[in-house]
Amino acid sequence: MFNSKQLTVLLGGLGAIVVLAAGAQFAVGGQPDKTRDTRSALHGGKPKNVIFFLGDGMGDQEVTAARYYQYGAAGHLNLDRLPFTGFQTTWSVKPDGKPDYDPDSASTGTMWATGTKTLDERISQGPSSAIDVPGKNLPTVLERAQKQGKKVGNVTTAELTDATPAVLDSHISLRGCQGPTDADTLCKTETKAAGGLGSIAEQTVDHRVDVALGGGRNRFAQTITGGKDAGKTVEQSAARQGITEVNDAAGLAAAKRSDRPLLGLFAPVNMTTEWNGPVATRGDGTPAQRCKTDNRPANEPSLPAMTKKAIDLLQGDRDGFFLQVEGASIDKQDHAANACAQIGETIAFDNAIRVAQEYARSHPDTLIVVTADHAHTSQIVGEDTSGTGNPTGYSNNLTTADDQTLRITYGTAGGATPPAVPPSQQHTGSVVPAFASGPGAAAVLGTTDHTDLFEVLGGGHGRR
Ligand code: MG
Ligand code: ZN
């Protein structure tokens, strides 16, 4: 966990070696000389645009399973082409201030969005003595970007009010307070009726995020019970505030820059996964098979399509933009022990990264950072079917691009007498990978902490 000064000293020593190595690698691939871009990445040049990719629960196992299934053992994901990589610790804190090694997406999101360790369930508020005692509201990297005149975007495959998108534009003690009715029940002292900022849906709208795309329309259909828009739904409040709403892929495709702020709500709850397949089963697991890859209905835009449109709508202004793109259901399908759905979400996320890489090729003043908020349960294990060699958890067997069997097991929930249908699997506490390219990308080198990302993404008081 080095600071900027230590990083500069470290890079002074490493720079020449890394530049040479990267130059050689690009030359072999027939790419144009990247020495200048690499130097900018090493010496912390100031990015005009920041595109942050958050794969929820996308630890090294999830990345590796997607790579092997889709492209084979020798294949590469788009994120493998990001030249700077490192590890991130993700631990959160308990109300007594001691570390919690197995965090959730709210505490980890608050860490990279605000630079501060906090309790699980917290949305950009600091820690406090108990989970039901609100903490201090903390400025976020998106709010900083707005202050600097940047356009801002927030894209997810989950509900827009889910923890990861919420940490950028909301401050509330419990992640469950997603819509006004939810907050009236769970966060009584923070509602608009109580003089607070209101639920996550209300705060998302009130923040006038230039492009906000995802699921969760049901939260925005809940009725506000206090303040100026009491009696209106959050959607009606958005309309009153001049925000354009679209609800399907065609509406998104037709949206123009003059429609900003744009609110895209494409599903009542989470958006539909790209792929599907059987849920894992005990013992030998499911028969080896390929995944069904046409699960998403055409009226819901894909994550790459949302990413492309968000960049189109945000780019071109003098001060640049900040955009977060979340692959949310990598985590949700890991919980569900469904390897096909999990891998399909990882591949869609990786294809969204390619959209940003294409933009950055013609706009080299763009920093791309990819990471996960916490590790997760899936493990690649041996395909031994001899009985005692079988995992004690739940397994899926998939036939990879190499025409080999990839066995993925889920064994972090089920108890002493595991039920036939897997219960929600747990997050795990490992470090997660981080990948980056563009100005300042070298800040992800080595092992750092999620809180260090705040400055990398432009939230610090210093360089940016
Ligand atoms: Mg999330
Ligand atoms: Zn989770």
Short mmCIF file of C-alpha atoms and ligand atoms in Angstrom, two decimals:
data_model
loop_
_atom_site.label_atom_id
_atom_site.label_comp_id
_atom_site.label_asym_id
_atom_site.label_seq_id
_atom_site.Cartn_x
_atom_site.Cartn_y
_atom_site.Cartn_z
CA MET A 1 0.00 0.00 0.00
CA PHE A 2 2.29 2.72 -1.20
CA ASN A 3 1.34 6.38 -1.52
CA SER A 4 1.90 8.50 -4.65
CA LYS A 5 5.40 9.52 -3.61
CA GLN A 6 6.48 5.92 -3.00
CA LEU A 7 4.92 4.98 -6.31
CA THR A 8 7.00 7.60 -8.12
CA VAL A 9 10.18 6.28 -6.50
CA LEU A 10 9.24 2.70 -7.34
CA LEU A 11 8.43 3.57 -10.93
CA GLY A 12 11.66 5.49 -11.35
CA GLY A 13 13.42 2.16 -10.91
CA LEU A 14 10.98 0.01 -12.83
CA GLY A 15 10.18 2.34 -15.69
CA ALA A 16 12.91 1.48 -18.15
CA ILE A 17 12.38 -2.26 -17.77
CA VAL A 18 8.62 -2.12 -18.11
CA VAL A 19 8.74 0.22 -21.13
CA LEU A 20 11.18 -2.10 -22.90
CA ALA A 21 9.11 -5.18 -22.09
CA ALA A 22 5.85 -3.58 -23.20
CA GLY A 23 7.45 -2.21 -26.37
CA ALA A 24 8.75 -5.64 -27.30
CA GLN A 25 5.37 -7.23 -26.69
CA PHE A 26 3.52 -4.74 -28.87
CA ALA A 27 6.10 -5.04 -31.65
CA VAL A 28 5.52 -8.81 -31.84
CA GLY A 29 1.78 -8.21 -32.16
CA GLY A 30 2.33 -5.81 -35.08
CA GLN A 31 0.81 -2.95 -33.08
CA PRO A 32 1.96 0.66 -33.34
CA ASP A 33 4.70 1.72 -30.93
CA LYS A 34 3.13 2.26 -27.50
CA THR A 35 6.19 3.59 -25.71
CA ARG A 36 4.73 7.06 -25.18
CA ASP A 37 1.42 5.68 -23.88
CA THR A 38 3.28 3.33 -21.55
CA ARG A 39 5.39 6.19 -20.20
CA SER A 40 2.20 8.15 -19.53
CA ALA A 41 0.76 5.13 -17.71
CA LEU A 42 3.91 4.88 -15.60
CA HIS A 43 4.35 8.51 -14.70
CA GLY A 44 0.80 9.28 -13.76
CA GLY A 45 -0.29 11.51 -16.62
CA LYS A 46 -3.65 13.08 -15.98
CA PRO A 47 -6.52 11.28 -17.70
CA LYS A 48 -9.26 13.37 -19.27
CA ASN A 49 -11.70 10.46 -19.21
CA VAL A 50 -11.99 7.65 -16.68
CA ILE A 51 -13.87 4.42 -17.43
CA PHE A 52 -14.12 2.15 -14.39
CA PHE A 53 -15.27 -1.45 -14.87
CA LEU A 54 -16.48 -3.28 -11.79
CA GLY A 55 -17.10 -7.01 -12.18
CA ASP A 56 -19.15 -7.82 -9.11
CA GLY A 57 -17.65 -10.93 -7.51
CA MET A 58 -15.25 -11.34 -10.46
CA GLY A 59 -12.24 -12.84 -8.71
CA ASP A 60 -9.42 -14.70 -10.47
CA GLN A 61 -11.45 -17.95 -10.57
CA GLU A 62 -14.35 -16.25 -12.37
CA VAL A 63 -11.99 -14.61 -14.88
CA THR A 64 -10.18 -17.88 -15.53
CA ALA A 65 -13.36 -19.96 -15.95
CA ALA A 66 -14.69 -17.49 -18.54
CA ARG A 67 -11.37 -17.45 -20.42
CA TYR A 68 -11.10 -21.26 -20.60
CA TYR A 69 -14.74 -21.88 -21.48
CA GLN A 70 -15.03 -19.29 -24.24
CA TYR A 71 -11.55 -19.08 -25.74
CA GLY A 72 -9.76 -22.24 -24.58
CA ALA A 73 -6.70 -22.65 -22.42
CA ALA A 74 -4.43 -20.60 -24.69
CA GLY A 75 -7.04 -17.93 -25.41
CA HIS A 76 -7.28 -14.35 -24.18
CA LEU A 77 -10.02 -12.16 -22.82
CA ASN A 78 -10.08 -8.49 -23.76
CA LEU A 79 -9.11 -7.60 -20.21
CA ASP A 80 -5.96 -9.73 -20.59
CA ARG A 81 -4.76 -7.05 -23.03
CA LEU A 82 -4.73 -4.32 -20.36
CA PRO A 83 -0.99 -3.91 -19.72
CA PHE A 84 -0.90 -3.09 -15.97
CA THR A 85 -2.15 -5.56 -13.39
CA GLY A 86 -2.08 -5.89 -9.62
CA PHE A 87 -4.05 -7.12 -6.64
CA GLN A 88 -6.49 -5.38 -4.36
CA THR A 89 -7.35 -6.23 -0.78
CA THR A 90 -11.06 -5.81 -0.12
CA TRP A 91 -11.63 -6.18 3.65
CA SER A 92 -14.27 -4.02 5.32
CA VAL A 93 -14.67 -3.06 8.99
CA LYS A 94 -17.02 -4.15 11.77
CA PRO A 95 -18.83 -1.69 14.09
CA ASP A 96 -16.04 -2.23 16.66
CA GLY A 97 -13.45 -1.15 14.07
CA LYS A 98 -11.93 -4.63 13.63
CA PRO A 99 -11.46 -6.00 10.09
CA ASP A 100 -14.14 -8.08 8.34
CA TYR A 101 -12.33 -10.32 5.84
CA ASP A 102 -15.39 -11.27 3.78
CA PRO A 103 -16.99 -7.98 2.66
CA ASP A 104 -20.09 -7.12 0.61
CA SER A 105 -20.51 -4.90 -2.44
CA ALA A 106 -21.72 -1.91 -0.41
CA SER A 107 -18.70 -1.59 1.88
CA THR A 108 -16.23 -2.36 -0.91
CA GLY A 109 -17.98 0.07 -3.25
CA THR A 110 -17.80 2.76 -0.60
CA MET A 111 -14.07 2.07 -0.33
CA TRP A 112 -13.20 2.75 -3.98
CA ALA A 113 -15.89 5.42 -4.38
CA THR A 114 -14.82 7.44 -1.31
CA GLY A 115 -11.39 6.16 -0.15
CA THR A 116 -12.75 5.17 3.28
CA LYS A 117 -13.20 1.77 4.96
CA THR A 118 -16.72 1.21 6.21
CA LEU A 119 -19.26 -1.36 7.39
CA ASP A 120 -20.97 -3.91 5.15
CA GLU A 121 -24.33 -2.62 3.86
CA ARG A 122 -23.15 1.02 3.92
CA ILE A 123 -23.60 3.23 0.85
CA SER A 124 -20.95 5.99 0.82
CA GLN A 125 -21.27 6.66 4.51
CA GLY A 126 -18.49 6.12 7.04
CA PRO A 127 -18.53 3.48 9.79
CA SER A 128 -20.48 3.91 13.02
CA SER A 129 -21.09 2.11 16.31
CA ALA A 130 -23.96 0.00 14.93
CA ILE A 131 -25.35 -0.85 11.52
CA ASP A 132 -28.62 1.03 12.19
CA VAL A 133 -26.77 4.22 13.23
CA PRO A 134 -26.08 6.27 10.06
CA GLY A 135 -22.43 7.21 9.42
CA LYS A 136 -21.02 10.42 7.96
CA ASN A 137 -21.80 11.10 4.28
CA LEU A 138 -18.58 10.87 2.24
CA PRO A 139 -17.91 12.66 -1.07
CA THR A 140 -17.67 10.21 -3.98
CA VAL A 141 -15.49 10.05 -7.06
CA LEU A 142 -18.57 10.74 -9.21
CA GLU A 143 -19.43 13.83 -7.18
CA ARG A 144 -15.81 15.04 -7.54
CA ALA A 145 -15.99 14.50 -11.30
CA GLN A 146 -19.22 16.53 -11.47
CA LYS A 147 -17.54 19.36 -9.52
CA GLN A 148 -14.70 19.33 -12.05
CA GLY A 149 -17.21 19.83 -14.86
CA LYS A 150 -16.98 16.27 -16.15
CA LYS A 151 -19.96 14.43 -17.55
CA VAL A 152 -20.79 11.34 -15.47
CA GLY A 153 -22.32 7.96 -16.24
CA ASN A 154 -23.40 4.90 -14.28
CA VAL A 155 -24.21 1.63 -16.06
CA THR A 156 -25.17 -1.72 -14.53
CA THR A 157 -26.91 -4.99 -15.28
CA ALA A 158 -28.44 -4.98 -11.76
CA GLU A 159 -31.04 -2.61 -10.41
CA LEU A 160 -29.66 0.94 -10.69
CA THR A 161 -30.32 1.16 -6.95
CA ASP A 162 -28.20 -1.92 -6.16
CA ALA A 163 -25.12 -1.34 -4.00
CA THR A 164 -22.44 -0.92 -6.69
CA PRO A 165 -24.12 1.81 -8.75
CA ALA A 166 -25.55 3.34 -5.56
CA VAL A 167 -22.19 4.14 -3.96
CA LEU A 168 -21.44 6.71 -6.68
CA ASP A 169 -24.54 8.87 -6.31
CA SER A 170 -26.10 8.06 -2.91
CA HIS A 171 -25.37 8.21 0.82
CA ILE A 172 -27.45 5.98 3.08
CA SER A 173 -26.81 3.66 6.01
CA LEU A 174 -28.33 0.47 4.55
CA ARG A 175 -28.14 -0.83 0.98
CA GLY A 176 -31.69 -2.14 1.19
CA CYS A 177 -33.15 1.39 1.17
CA GLN A 178 -33.40 1.35 -2.60
CA GLY A 179 -36.77 3.05 -3.20
CA PRO A 180 -38.89 5.43 -1.09
CA THR A 181 -41.11 2.63 0.29
CA ASP A 182 -38.03 0.56 1.19
CA ALA A 183 -36.47 3.56 2.97
CA ASP A 184 -39.71 4.33 4.83
CA THR A 185 -39.37 0.86 6.38
CA LEU A 186 -35.60 0.43 6.84
CA CYS A 187 -34.03 3.91 6.93
CA LYS A 188 -36.69 5.97 8.72
CA THR A 189 -34.37 8.78 9.85
CA GLU A 190 -32.92 9.28 6.34
CA THR A 191 -36.11 9.68 4.27
CA LYS A 192 -37.13 12.98 2.72
CA ALA A 193 -40.08 13.07 5.14
CA ALA A 194 -37.52 12.99 7.97
CA GLY A 195 -35.46 15.74 6.33
CA GLY A 196 -32.86 13.36 4.85
CA LEU A 197 -31.58 12.76 1.31
CA GLY A 198 -34.14 10.01 0.68
CA SER A 199 -33.79 6.56 -0.85
CA ILE A 200 -31.14 5.53 -3.38
CA ALA A 201 -33.58 5.93 -6.31
CA GLU A 202 -34.40 9.50 -5.23
CA GLN A 203 -30.73 10.40 -4.76
CA THR A 204 -29.84 8.90 -8.16
CA VAL A 205 -32.40 11.17 -9.81
CA ASP A 206 -31.53 14.22 -7.69
CA HIS A 207 -27.84 13.83 -8.62
CA ARG A 208 -28.66 14.43 -12.30
CA VAL A 209 -26.31 11.69 -13.48
CA ASP A 210 -25.89 12.42 -17.21
CA VAL A 211 -26.36 8.79 -18.25
CA ALA A 212 -27.74 6.19 -15.79
CA LEU A 213 -28.63 2.80 -17.30
CA GLY A 214 -29.72 -0.49 -15.75
CA GLY A 215 -32.62 -2.40 -14.24
CA GLY A 216 -34.74 -1.75 -11.15
CA ARG A 217 -37.70 0.16 -12.59
CA ASN A 218 -39.90 -1.07 -9.72
CA ARG A 219 -37.87 1.00 -7.24
CA PHE A 220 -38.46 4.14 -9.30
CA ALA A 221 -42.20 3.39 -9.39
CA GLN A 222 -42.39 3.74 -5.58
CA THR A 223 -43.99 6.90 -4.18
CA ILE A 224 -42.00 9.62 -2.42
CA THR A 225 -43.49 10.52 0.96
CA GLY A 226 -41.78 13.81 1.84
CA GLY A 227 -40.20 16.95 0.42
CA LYS A 228 -40.97 18.83 -2.78
CA ASP A 229 -42.07 15.74 -4.74
CA ALA A 230 -44.17 14.10 -2.00
CA GLY A 231 -46.92 12.06 -3.65
CA LYS A 232 -44.97 11.63 -6.91
CA THR A 233 -43.20 8.44 -7.92
CA VAL A 234 -39.44 8.70 -8.44
CA GLU A 235 -40.06 8.40 -12.20
CA GLN A 236 -42.45 11.38 -12.00
CA SER A 237 -39.88 13.29 -9.96
CA ALA A 238 -37.30 12.55 -12.67
CA ALA A 239 -39.64 13.86 -15.36
CA ARG A 240 -40.30 17.04 -13.34
CA GLN A 241 -36.53 17.57 -13.14
CA GLY A 242 -36.15 17.35 -16.92
CA ILE A 243 -34.65 13.87 -16.99
CA THR A 244 -35.44 11.75 -20.08
CA GLU A 245 -36.51 8.16 -19.37
CA VAL A 246 -36.18 5.23 -21.79
CA ASN A 247 -37.31 1.67 -21.13
CA ASP A 248 -36.04 -0.56 -23.93
CA ALA A 249 -33.18 -1.17 -26.35
CA ALA A 250 -34.87 0.81 -29.14
CA GLY A 251 -35.40 3.80 -26.84
CA LEU A 252 -31.75 3.70 -25.81
CA ALA A 253 -30.58 3.45 -29.41
CA ALA A 254 -32.62 6.56 -30.31
CA ALA A 255 -31.37 8.67 -27.36
CA LYS A 256 -29.36 11.79 -28.25
CA ARG A 257 -27.01 14.05 -26.31
CA SER A 258 -29.85 16.57 -25.97
CA ASP A 259 -31.76 13.91 -23.98
CA ARG A 260 -29.24 14.14 -21.11
CA PRO A 261 -29.76 13.56 -18.24
CA LEU A 262 -30.88 10.15 -19.48
CA LEU A 263 -32.37 7.51 -17.19
CA GLY A 264 -32.63 4.04 -18.75
CA LEU A 265 -34.64 1.48 -16.77
CA PHE A 266 -34.78 -1.71 -18.80
CA ALA A 267 -36.21 -4.29 -16.38
CA PRO A 268 -38.46 -4.29 -13.29
CA VAL A 269 -35.66 -5.82 -11.19
CA ASN A 270 -32.23 -7.07 -12.37
CA MET A 271 -31.66 -7.28 -16.11
CA THR A 272 -31.82 -10.75 -17.72
CA THR A 273 -28.58 -12.72 -17.95
CA GLU A 274 -27.02 -13.19 -21.38
CA TRP A 275 -26.57 -16.95 -21.01
CA ASN A 276 -28.21 -19.73 -19.06
CA GLY A 277 -27.68 -23.35 -18.14
CA PRO A 278 -28.42 -25.77 -15.31
CA VAL A 279 -27.86 -24.91 -11.67
CA ALA A 280 -25.00 -26.94 -10.17
CA THR A 281 -25.82 -30.27 -8.52
CA ARG A 282 -24.14 -32.35 -5.81
CA GLY A 283 -21.71 -35.20 -6.41
CA ASP A 284 -20.52 -35.56 -10.04
CA GLY A 285 -22.44 -32.42 -10.98
CA THR A 286 -24.40 -31.70 -14.16
CA PRO A 287 -23.57 -33.53 -17.43
CA ALA A 288 -20.87 -31.78 -19.51
CA GLN A 289 -22.52 -29.35 -21.93
CA ARG A 290 -22.31 -26.06 -23.76
CA CYS A 291 -24.23 -23.07 -22.42
CA LYS A 292 -27.39 -21.55 -23.91
CA THR A 293 -26.22 -18.15 -25.16
CA ASP A 294 -29.49 -16.46 -26.28
CA ASN A 295 -31.17 -15.95 -22.92
CA ARG A 296 -31.48 -12.11 -22.96
CA PRO A 297 -34.66 -10.77 -24.61
CA ALA A 298 -33.95 -8.37 -27.51
CA ASN A 299 -35.80 -5.46 -25.87
CA GLU A 300 -33.16 -5.34 -23.11
CA PRO A 301 -29.88 -3.80 -24.29
CA SER A 302 -26.66 -5.78 -23.72
CA LEU A 303 -23.94 -4.46 -21.42
CA PRO A 304 -21.62 -3.74 -24.41
CA ALA A 305 -24.48 -1.83 -26.12
CA MET A 306 -25.14 0.22 -22.96
CA THR A 307 -21.42 0.93 -22.62
CA LYS A 308 -21.13 2.05 -26.25
CA LYS A 309 -24.14 4.34 -25.94
CA ALA A 310 -22.98 5.78 -22.61
CA ILE A 311 -19.57 6.67 -24.09
CA ASP A 312 -21.23 8.19 -27.19
CA LEU A 313 -23.47 10.38 -25.02
CA LEU A 314 -20.78 11.39 -22.48
CA GLN A 315 -17.79 12.04 -24.71
CA GLY A 316 -16.84 15.15 -26.63
CA ASP A 317 -17.01 17.76 -23.86
CA ARG A 318 -13.91 19.78 -22.94
CA ASP A 319 -13.61 18.49 -19.37
CA GLY A 320 -14.04 14.81 -20.20
CA PHE A 321 -16.13 12.22 -18.39
CA PHE A 322 -16.26 9.61 -15.63
CA LEU A 323 -18.14 6.39 -16.36
CA GLN A 324 -18.69 3.31 -14.26
CA VAL A 325 -19.76 0.06 -15.93
CA GLU A 326 -20.80 -2.81 -13.67
CA GLY A 327 -21.14 -6.49 -14.60
CA ALA A 328 -23.42 -7.17 -11.66
CA SER A 329 -24.73 -10.65 -12.24
CA ILE A 330 -21.35 -12.36 -12.25
CA ASP A 331 -21.88 -12.17 -8.48
CA LYS A 332 -25.57 -12.98 -8.55
CA GLN A 333 -25.05 -16.12 -10.65
CA ASP A 334 -22.08 -17.16 -8.49
CA HIS A 335 -24.48 -16.99 -5.52
CA ALA A 336 -26.96 -19.07 -7.55
CA ALA A 337 -24.29 -21.71 -8.43
CA ASN A 338 -25.02 -21.37 -12.15
CA ALA A 339 -21.74 -21.54 -14.08
CA CYS A 340 -23.23 -20.83 -17.53
CA ALA A 341 -25.06 -17.69 -16.41
CA GLN A 342 -22.00 -16.56 -14.45
CA ILE A 343 -19.62 -17.07 -17.38
CA GLY A 344 -22.02 -15.43 -19.84
CA GLU A 345 -22.11 -12.31 -17.65
CA THR A 346 -18.30 -12.34 -17.43
CA ILE A 347 -17.99 -12.57 -21.23
CA ALA A 348 -20.53 -9.73 -21.72
CA PHE A 349 -18.56 -7.63 -19.21
CA ASP A 350 -15.34 -8.43 -21.08
CA ASN A 351 -16.98 -7.42 -24.37
CA ALA A 352 -17.98 -4.12 -22.76
CA ILE A 353 -14.30 -3.63 -21.88
CA ARG A 354 -13.47 -4.06 -25.57
CA VAL A 355 -15.83 -1.16 -26.37
CA ALA A 356 -13.83 1.06 -24.00
CA GLN A 357 -10.51 -0.20 -25.40
CA GLU A 358 -11.67 0.78 -28.89
CA TYR A 359 -12.60 4.25 -27.65
CA ALA A 360 -9.27 4.63 -25.82
CA ARG A 361 -7.34 3.72 -28.97
CA SER A 362 -8.48 6.97 -30.58
CA HIS A 363 -8.66 8.83 -27.23
CA PRO A 364 -5.41 7.94 -25.42
CA ASP A 365 -6.21 10.42 -22.62
CA THR A 366 -8.61 7.75 -21.27
CA LEU A 367 -7.82 5.71 -18.15
CA ILE A 368 -9.45 2.26 -18.04
CA VAL A 369 -9.46 0.41 -14.71
CA VAL A 370 -11.05 -3.03 -14.28
CA THR A 371 -11.47 -4.78 -10.95
CA ALA A 372 -13.84 -6.78 -8.78
CA ASP A 373 -15.32 -5.67 -5.48
CA HIS A 374 -14.73 -9.00 -3.73
CA ALA A 375 -13.78 -12.57 -4.56
CA HIS A 376 -16.45 -15.25 -4.88
CA THR A 377 -17.16 -18.91 -4.48
CA SER A 378 -16.63 -20.66 -7.83
CA GLN A 379 -13.56 -22.90 -8.11
CA ILE A 380 -12.11 -24.79 -11.05
CA VAL A 381 -11.51 -28.36 -9.77
CA GLY A 382 -10.46 -31.73 -11.16
CA GLU A 383 -12.95 -33.85 -13.12
CA ASP A 384 -12.32 -36.95 -11.05
CA THR A 385 -15.60 -38.92 -10.96
CA SER A 386 -14.34 -41.73 -8.72
CA GLY A 387 -16.50 -40.93 -5.72
CA THR A 388 -14.17 -39.60 -3.04
CA GLY A 389 -12.59 -37.35 -5.67
CA ASN A 390 -15.87 -35.52 -6.15
CA PRO A 391 -16.25 -32.15 -4.44
CA THR A 392 -18.52 -31.96 -1.40
CA GLY A 393 -20.26 -28.88 -2.82
CA TYR A 394 -22.27 -28.41 -6.01
CA SER A 395 -20.74 -28.77 -9.48
CA ASN A 396 -21.34 -27.81 -13.09
CA ASN A 397 -19.49 -29.56 -15.92
CA LEU A 398 -19.03 -27.50 -19.08
CA THR A 399 -17.51 -28.38 -22.45
CA THR A 400 -14.95 -25.70 -23.29
CA ALA A 401 -13.73 -24.25 -26.58
CA ASP A 402 -10.95 -26.88 -26.35
CA ASP A 403 -13.67 -29.57 -26.25
CA GLN A 404 -12.56 -30.53 -22.74
CA THR A 405 -14.56 -30.75 -19.53
CA LEU A 406 -14.26 -27.77 -17.18
CA ARG A 407 -15.62 -28.62 -13.74
CA ILE A 408 -16.64 -25.66 -11.61
CA THR A 409 -17.65 -26.25 -8.02
CA TYR A 410 -19.60 -24.15 -5.54
CA GLY A 411 -18.94 -25.20 -1.97
CA THR A 412 -19.31 -22.25 0.38
CA ALA A 413 -22.91 -22.81 1.52
CA GLY A 414 -25.09 -25.82 2.19
CA GLY A 415 -24.27 -26.83 5.74
CA ALA A 416 -23.70 -30.30 7.15
CA THR A 417 -26.62 -31.83 5.24
CA PRO A 418 -26.64 -29.88 1.98
CA PRO A 419 -30.05 -29.64 0.25
CA ALA A 420 -30.44 -30.80 -3.36
CA VAL A 421 -30.88 -27.24 -4.63
CA PRO A 422 -27.89 -25.06 -3.72
CA PRO A 423 -28.59 -22.25 -1.26
CA SER A 424 -27.04 -18.81 -1.93
CA GLN A 425 -23.26 -19.28 -1.98
CA GLN A 426 -20.97 -16.96 -0.02
CA HIS A 427 -18.51 -14.31 -1.12
CA THR A 428 -14.87 -15.17 -0.35
CA GLY A 429 -12.11 -13.05 1.14
CA SER A 430 -9.22 -13.33 -1.34
CA VAL A 431 -7.51 -10.37 -2.97
CA VAL A 432 -9.02 -9.53 -6.37
CA PRO A 433 -7.22 -8.70 -9.62
CA ALA A 434 -7.04 -5.16 -11.03
CA PHE A 435 -6.21 -4.35 -14.66
CA ALA A 436 -5.57 -0.92 -16.20
CA SER A 437 -4.44 1.03 -19.25
CA GLY A 438 -3.98 4.72 -20.02
CA PRO A 439 -2.66 7.72 -18.08
CA GLY A 440 -1.86 6.77 -14.47
CA ALA A 441 -2.64 3.08 -15.05
CA ALA A 442 0.55 1.96 -13.29
CA ALA A 443 -1.06 2.89 -9.97
CA VAL A 444 -2.66 -0.58 -9.92
CA LEU A 445 0.75 -2.33 -9.86
CA GLY A 446 1.54 -4.49 -6.85
CA THR A 447 -0.85 -5.20 -4.01
CA THR A 448 -2.92 -2.19 -2.97
CA ASP A 449 -6.25 -1.73 -1.24
CA HIS A 450 -9.69 -0.81 -2.60
CA THR A 451 -9.45 2.54 -0.78
CA ASP A 452 -6.39 3.41 -2.92
CA LEU A 453 -8.57 3.29 -6.05
CA PHE A 454 -10.35 6.47 -4.99
CA GLU A 455 -7.34 8.60 -5.92
CA VAL A 456 -6.57 6.52 -9.01
CA LEU A 457 -10.09 7.16 -10.32
CA GLY A 458 -9.77 10.91 -9.77
CA GLY A 459 -11.21 11.35 -6.31
CA GLY A 460 -8.08 12.55 -4.49
CA HIS A 461 -7.37 16.07 -3.33
CA GLY A 462 -3.98 16.10 -5.05
CA ARG A 463 -2.95 15.63 -8.63
CA ARG A 464 -6.31 15.68 -10.32
MG MG B 1 -22.96 -4.92 -7.59
ZN ZN B 2 -22.88 -11.03 -3.70
#
